[in-house]
Short mmCIF file of C-alpha atoms in Angstrom, two decimals:
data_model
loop_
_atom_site.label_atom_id
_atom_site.label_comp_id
_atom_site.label_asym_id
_atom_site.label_seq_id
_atom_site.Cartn_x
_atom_site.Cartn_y
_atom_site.Cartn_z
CA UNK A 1 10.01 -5.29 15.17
CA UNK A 2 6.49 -4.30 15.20
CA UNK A 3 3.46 -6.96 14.70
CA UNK A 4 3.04 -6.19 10.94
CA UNK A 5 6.53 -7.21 10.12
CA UNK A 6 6.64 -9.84 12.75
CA UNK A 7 3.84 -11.67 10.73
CA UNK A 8 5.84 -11.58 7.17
CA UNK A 9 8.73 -12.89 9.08
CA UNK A 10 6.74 -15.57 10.99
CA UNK A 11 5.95 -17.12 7.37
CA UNK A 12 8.99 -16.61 6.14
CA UNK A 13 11.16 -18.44 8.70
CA UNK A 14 8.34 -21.56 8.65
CA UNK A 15 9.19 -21.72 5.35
CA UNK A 16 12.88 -21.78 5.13
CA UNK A 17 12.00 -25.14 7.20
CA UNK A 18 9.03 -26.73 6.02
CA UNK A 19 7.72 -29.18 5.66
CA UNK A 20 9.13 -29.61 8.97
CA UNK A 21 7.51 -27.74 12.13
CA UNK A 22 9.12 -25.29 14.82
CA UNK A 23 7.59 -25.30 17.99
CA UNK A 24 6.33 -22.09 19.46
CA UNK A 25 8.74 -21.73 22.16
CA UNK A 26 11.35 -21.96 19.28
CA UNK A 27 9.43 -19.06 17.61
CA UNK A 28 9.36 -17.20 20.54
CA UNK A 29 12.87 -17.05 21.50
CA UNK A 30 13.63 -16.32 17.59
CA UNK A 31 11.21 -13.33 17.46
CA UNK A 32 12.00 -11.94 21.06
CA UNK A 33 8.03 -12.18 22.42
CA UNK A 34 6.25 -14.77 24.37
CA UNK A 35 4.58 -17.90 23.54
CA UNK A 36 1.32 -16.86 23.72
CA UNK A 37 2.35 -13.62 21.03
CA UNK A 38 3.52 -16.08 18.69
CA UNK A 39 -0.05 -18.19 19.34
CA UNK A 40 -1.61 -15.06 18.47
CA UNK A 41 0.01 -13.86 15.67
CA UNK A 42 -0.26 -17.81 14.09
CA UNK A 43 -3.94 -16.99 14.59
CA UNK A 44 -4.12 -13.98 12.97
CA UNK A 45 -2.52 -15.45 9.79
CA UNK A 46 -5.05 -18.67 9.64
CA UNK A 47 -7.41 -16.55 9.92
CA UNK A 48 -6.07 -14.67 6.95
CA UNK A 49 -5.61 -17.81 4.69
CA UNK A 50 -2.06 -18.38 5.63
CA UNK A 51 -1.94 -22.56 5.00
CA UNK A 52 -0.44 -22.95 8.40
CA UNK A 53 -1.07 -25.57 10.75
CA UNK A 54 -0.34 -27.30 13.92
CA UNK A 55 1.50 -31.17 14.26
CA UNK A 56 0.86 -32.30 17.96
CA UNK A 57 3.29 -34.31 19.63
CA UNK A 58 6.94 -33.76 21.57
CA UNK A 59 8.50 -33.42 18.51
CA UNK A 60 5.39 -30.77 17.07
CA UNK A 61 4.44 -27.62 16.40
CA UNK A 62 3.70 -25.04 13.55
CA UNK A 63 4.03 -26.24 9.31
CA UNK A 64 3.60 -24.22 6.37
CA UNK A 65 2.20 -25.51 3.27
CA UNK A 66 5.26 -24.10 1.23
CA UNK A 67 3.17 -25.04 -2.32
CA UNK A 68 0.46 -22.62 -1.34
CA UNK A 69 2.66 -19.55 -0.88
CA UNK A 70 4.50 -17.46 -2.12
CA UNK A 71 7.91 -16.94 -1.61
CA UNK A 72 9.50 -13.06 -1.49
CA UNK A 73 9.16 -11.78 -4.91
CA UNK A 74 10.39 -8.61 -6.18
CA UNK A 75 6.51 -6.66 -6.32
CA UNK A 76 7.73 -2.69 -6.02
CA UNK A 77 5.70 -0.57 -3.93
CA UNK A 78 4.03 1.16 -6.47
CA UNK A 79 2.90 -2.74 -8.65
CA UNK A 80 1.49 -3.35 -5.10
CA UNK A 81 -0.40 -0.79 -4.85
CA UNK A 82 -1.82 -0.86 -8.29
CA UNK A 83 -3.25 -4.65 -7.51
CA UNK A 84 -4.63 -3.42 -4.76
CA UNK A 85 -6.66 -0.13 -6.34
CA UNK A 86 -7.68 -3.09 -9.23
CA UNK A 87 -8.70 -5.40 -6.41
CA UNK A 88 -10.72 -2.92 -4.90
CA UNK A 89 -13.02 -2.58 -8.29
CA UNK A 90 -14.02 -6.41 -6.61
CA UNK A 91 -16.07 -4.81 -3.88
CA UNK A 92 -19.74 -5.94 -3.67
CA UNK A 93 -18.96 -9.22 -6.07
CA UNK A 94 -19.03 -12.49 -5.24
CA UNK A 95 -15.17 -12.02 -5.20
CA UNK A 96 -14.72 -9.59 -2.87
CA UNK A 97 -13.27 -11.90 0.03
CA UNK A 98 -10.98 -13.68 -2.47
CA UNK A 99 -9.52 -10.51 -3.83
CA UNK A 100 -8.42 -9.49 -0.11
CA UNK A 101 -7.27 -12.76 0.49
CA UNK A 102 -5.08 -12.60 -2.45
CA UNK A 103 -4.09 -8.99 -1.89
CA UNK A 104 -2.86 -10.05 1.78
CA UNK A 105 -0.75 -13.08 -0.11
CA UNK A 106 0.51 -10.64 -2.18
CA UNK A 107 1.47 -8.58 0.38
CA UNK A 108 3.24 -10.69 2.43
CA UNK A 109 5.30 -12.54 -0.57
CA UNK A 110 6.58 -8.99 -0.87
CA UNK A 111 10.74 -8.02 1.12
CA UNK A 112 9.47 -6.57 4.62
CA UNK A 113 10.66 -3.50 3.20
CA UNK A 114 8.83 -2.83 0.00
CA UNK A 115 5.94 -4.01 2.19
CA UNK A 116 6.27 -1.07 4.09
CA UNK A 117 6.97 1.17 1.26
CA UNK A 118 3.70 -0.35 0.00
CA UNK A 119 1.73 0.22 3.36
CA UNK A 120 2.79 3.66 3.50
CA UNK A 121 1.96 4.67 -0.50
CA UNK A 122 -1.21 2.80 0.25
CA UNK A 123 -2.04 5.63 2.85
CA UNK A 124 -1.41 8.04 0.38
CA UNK A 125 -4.00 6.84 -1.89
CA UNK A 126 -8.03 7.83 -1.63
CA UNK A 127 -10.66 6.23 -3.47
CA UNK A 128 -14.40 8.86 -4.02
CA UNK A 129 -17.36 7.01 -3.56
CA UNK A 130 -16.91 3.85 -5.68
CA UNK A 131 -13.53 3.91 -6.65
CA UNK A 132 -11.89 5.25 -10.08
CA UNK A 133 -12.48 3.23 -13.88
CA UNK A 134 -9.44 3.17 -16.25
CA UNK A 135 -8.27 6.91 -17.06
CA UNK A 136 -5.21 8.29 -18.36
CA UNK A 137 -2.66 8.98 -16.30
CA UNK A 138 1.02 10.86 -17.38
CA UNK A 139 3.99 8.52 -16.81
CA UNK A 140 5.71 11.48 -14.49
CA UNK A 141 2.77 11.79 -13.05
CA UNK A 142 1.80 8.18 -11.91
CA UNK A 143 5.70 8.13 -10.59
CA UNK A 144 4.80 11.66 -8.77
CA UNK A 145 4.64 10.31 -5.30
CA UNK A 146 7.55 7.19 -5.08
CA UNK A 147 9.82 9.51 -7.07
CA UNK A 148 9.12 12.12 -4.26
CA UNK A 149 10.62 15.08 -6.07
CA UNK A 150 9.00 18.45 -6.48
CA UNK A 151 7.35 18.55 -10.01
CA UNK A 152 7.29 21.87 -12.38
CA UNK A 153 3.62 21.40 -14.23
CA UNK A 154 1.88 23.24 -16.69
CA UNK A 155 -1.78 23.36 -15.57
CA UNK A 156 -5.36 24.01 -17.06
CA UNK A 157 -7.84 25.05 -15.11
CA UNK A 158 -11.53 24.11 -15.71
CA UNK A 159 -11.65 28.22 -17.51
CA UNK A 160 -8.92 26.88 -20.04
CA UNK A 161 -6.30 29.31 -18.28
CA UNK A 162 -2.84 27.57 -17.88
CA UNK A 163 -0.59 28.36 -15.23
CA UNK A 164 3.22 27.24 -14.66
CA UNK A 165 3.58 25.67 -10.98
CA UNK A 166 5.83 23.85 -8.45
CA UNK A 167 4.53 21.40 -6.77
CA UNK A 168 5.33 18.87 -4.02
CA UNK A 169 3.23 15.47 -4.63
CA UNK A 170 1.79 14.22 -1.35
CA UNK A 171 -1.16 11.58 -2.54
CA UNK A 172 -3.64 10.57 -5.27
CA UNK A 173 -7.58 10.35 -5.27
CA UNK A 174 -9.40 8.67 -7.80
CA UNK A 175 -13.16 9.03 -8.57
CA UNK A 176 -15.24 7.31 -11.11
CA UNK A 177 -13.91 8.84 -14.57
CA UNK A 178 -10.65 11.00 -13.22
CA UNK A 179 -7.91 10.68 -11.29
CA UNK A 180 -6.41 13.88 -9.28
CA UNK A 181 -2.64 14.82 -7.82
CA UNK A 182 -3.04 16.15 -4.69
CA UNK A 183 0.13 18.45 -4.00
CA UNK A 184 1.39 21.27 -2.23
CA UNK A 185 1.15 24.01 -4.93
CA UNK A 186 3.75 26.76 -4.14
CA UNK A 187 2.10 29.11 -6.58
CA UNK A 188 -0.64 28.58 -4.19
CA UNK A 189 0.79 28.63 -0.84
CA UNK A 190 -1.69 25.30 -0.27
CA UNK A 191 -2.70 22.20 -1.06
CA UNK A 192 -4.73 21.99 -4.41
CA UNK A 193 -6.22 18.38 -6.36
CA UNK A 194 -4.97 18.82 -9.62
CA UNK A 195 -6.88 16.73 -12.25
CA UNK A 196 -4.48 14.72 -14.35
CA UNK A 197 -5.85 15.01 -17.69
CA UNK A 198 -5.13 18.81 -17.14
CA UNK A 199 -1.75 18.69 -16.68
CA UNK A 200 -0.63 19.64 -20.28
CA UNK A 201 3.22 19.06 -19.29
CA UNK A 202 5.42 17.82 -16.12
CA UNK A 203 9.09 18.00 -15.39
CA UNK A 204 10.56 16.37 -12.26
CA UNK A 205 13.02 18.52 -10.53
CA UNK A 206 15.92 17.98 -8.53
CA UNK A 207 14.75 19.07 -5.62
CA UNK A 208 13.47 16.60 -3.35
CA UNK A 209 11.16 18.58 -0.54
CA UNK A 210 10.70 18.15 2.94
CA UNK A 211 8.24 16.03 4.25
CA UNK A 212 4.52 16.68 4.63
CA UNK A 213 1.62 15.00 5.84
CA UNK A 214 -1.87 15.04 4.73
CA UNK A 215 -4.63 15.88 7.11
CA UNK A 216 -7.95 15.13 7.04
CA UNK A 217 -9.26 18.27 7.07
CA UNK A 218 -7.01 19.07 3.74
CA UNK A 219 -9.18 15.46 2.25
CA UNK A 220 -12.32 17.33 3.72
CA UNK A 221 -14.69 17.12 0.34
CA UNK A 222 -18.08 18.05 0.82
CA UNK A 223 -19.67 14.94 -1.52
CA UNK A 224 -18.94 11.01 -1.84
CA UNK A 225 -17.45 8.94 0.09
CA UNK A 226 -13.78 9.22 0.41
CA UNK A 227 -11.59 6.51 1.82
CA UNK A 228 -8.38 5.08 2.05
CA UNK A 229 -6.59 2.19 0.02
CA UNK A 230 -5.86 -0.77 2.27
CA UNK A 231 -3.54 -3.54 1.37
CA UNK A 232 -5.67 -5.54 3.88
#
């Protein structure tokens, strides 16, 4: 199990108990990892907001505050993600810290693996400068990337020339007034940002492609800022 999930299940199993504590030894034998992990990782989630704290005593040990959590809720991947490109519109207001903190909750309320699923659609996600406003966005296309089947699209260019094309989804980037599919386009023979509100039609296929991962020289753009979506 590897630290990420070892937190989400940290909370979960003090919370199939509380209000009553389990000792960090008892944590430690559950989990597989020494005493002084599980210190660590209890850190990491006070830290984060996580109401945990310590009882002294023989009898002692770690308590979650079961009324301030959440308890695994059926978010999907993609509803994850979506809080987390609205949160990120809180950057540089006084709610900044708050909307991470409740982006982490979020998070971590979520099955360990739609978490995941979430972590790794999250990667697959850029934000241009400061982030991307309200724009519309096809249905196929905003299911493009967790349906992860090659799409057939009908595509204007900026000349008003449309072209039919295959393409294989592989992320998203949103800028202030668009939002862009970034693909492997076949017709192509590379990967090309298609901007949404160009795509006159899409049809999902039936052909689900092999895998492909983005590099950074493929994000390369020569203006703005581009970065990541974290659910952190």
């Amino acid at each position: 199990m590897n630290r990420t999930d070892r937190l989400y299940a940290l909370v979960e199993e003090l919370r199939a108990v509380a209000p009553r504590p389990l000792s960090a030894r008892r944590l430690a034998e559950r989990f597989e990892v020494s005493v002084r992990t599980v210190e660590r990782d209890i850190s990491a989630l006070q830290q984060s907001g996580t109401p945990i704290w310590a009882e002294p005593g023989r009898t002692g040990g770690y308590c979650l505050d079961r009324e301030r959590t959440l308890p695994p809720v059926n978010f999907t991947p993609t509803e994850a993600v979506a809080m987390a490109v609205a949160l990120d519109r809180m950057a540089g207001t006084p709610f900044q810290a708050a909307a991470q903190t409740a982006l982490r909750k979020l998070v971590a309320a979520m099955q360990s693996g739609d978490a995941s699923a979430a972590r790794e659609l999250a990667a697959r996600v850029h934000l241009l400068g400061d982030g991307a406003t309200a724009a519309s966005v096809p249905p196929l296309i905003a299911d493009a990337l967790s349906a992860g089947r090659v799409l057939r699209i009908r595509y204007r260019d900026a000349g008003g020339a449309v072209t039919m094309r295959d393409i294989e989804p592989l992320g998203y980037i949103g800028k202030t007034h668009d939002w862009y599919l970034v693909a492997w386009c076949r017709l192509r023979e590379g990967v090309r940002a298609f901007r949404t509100d160009r795509i006159v039609s899409s049809v999902v296929t039936a052909e689900v492609p092999e895998p492909r991962e983005l590099s950074a020289d493929e994000l390369d753009i020569p203006y703005g800022d581009l970065r990541q979506l974290s659910l952190t």
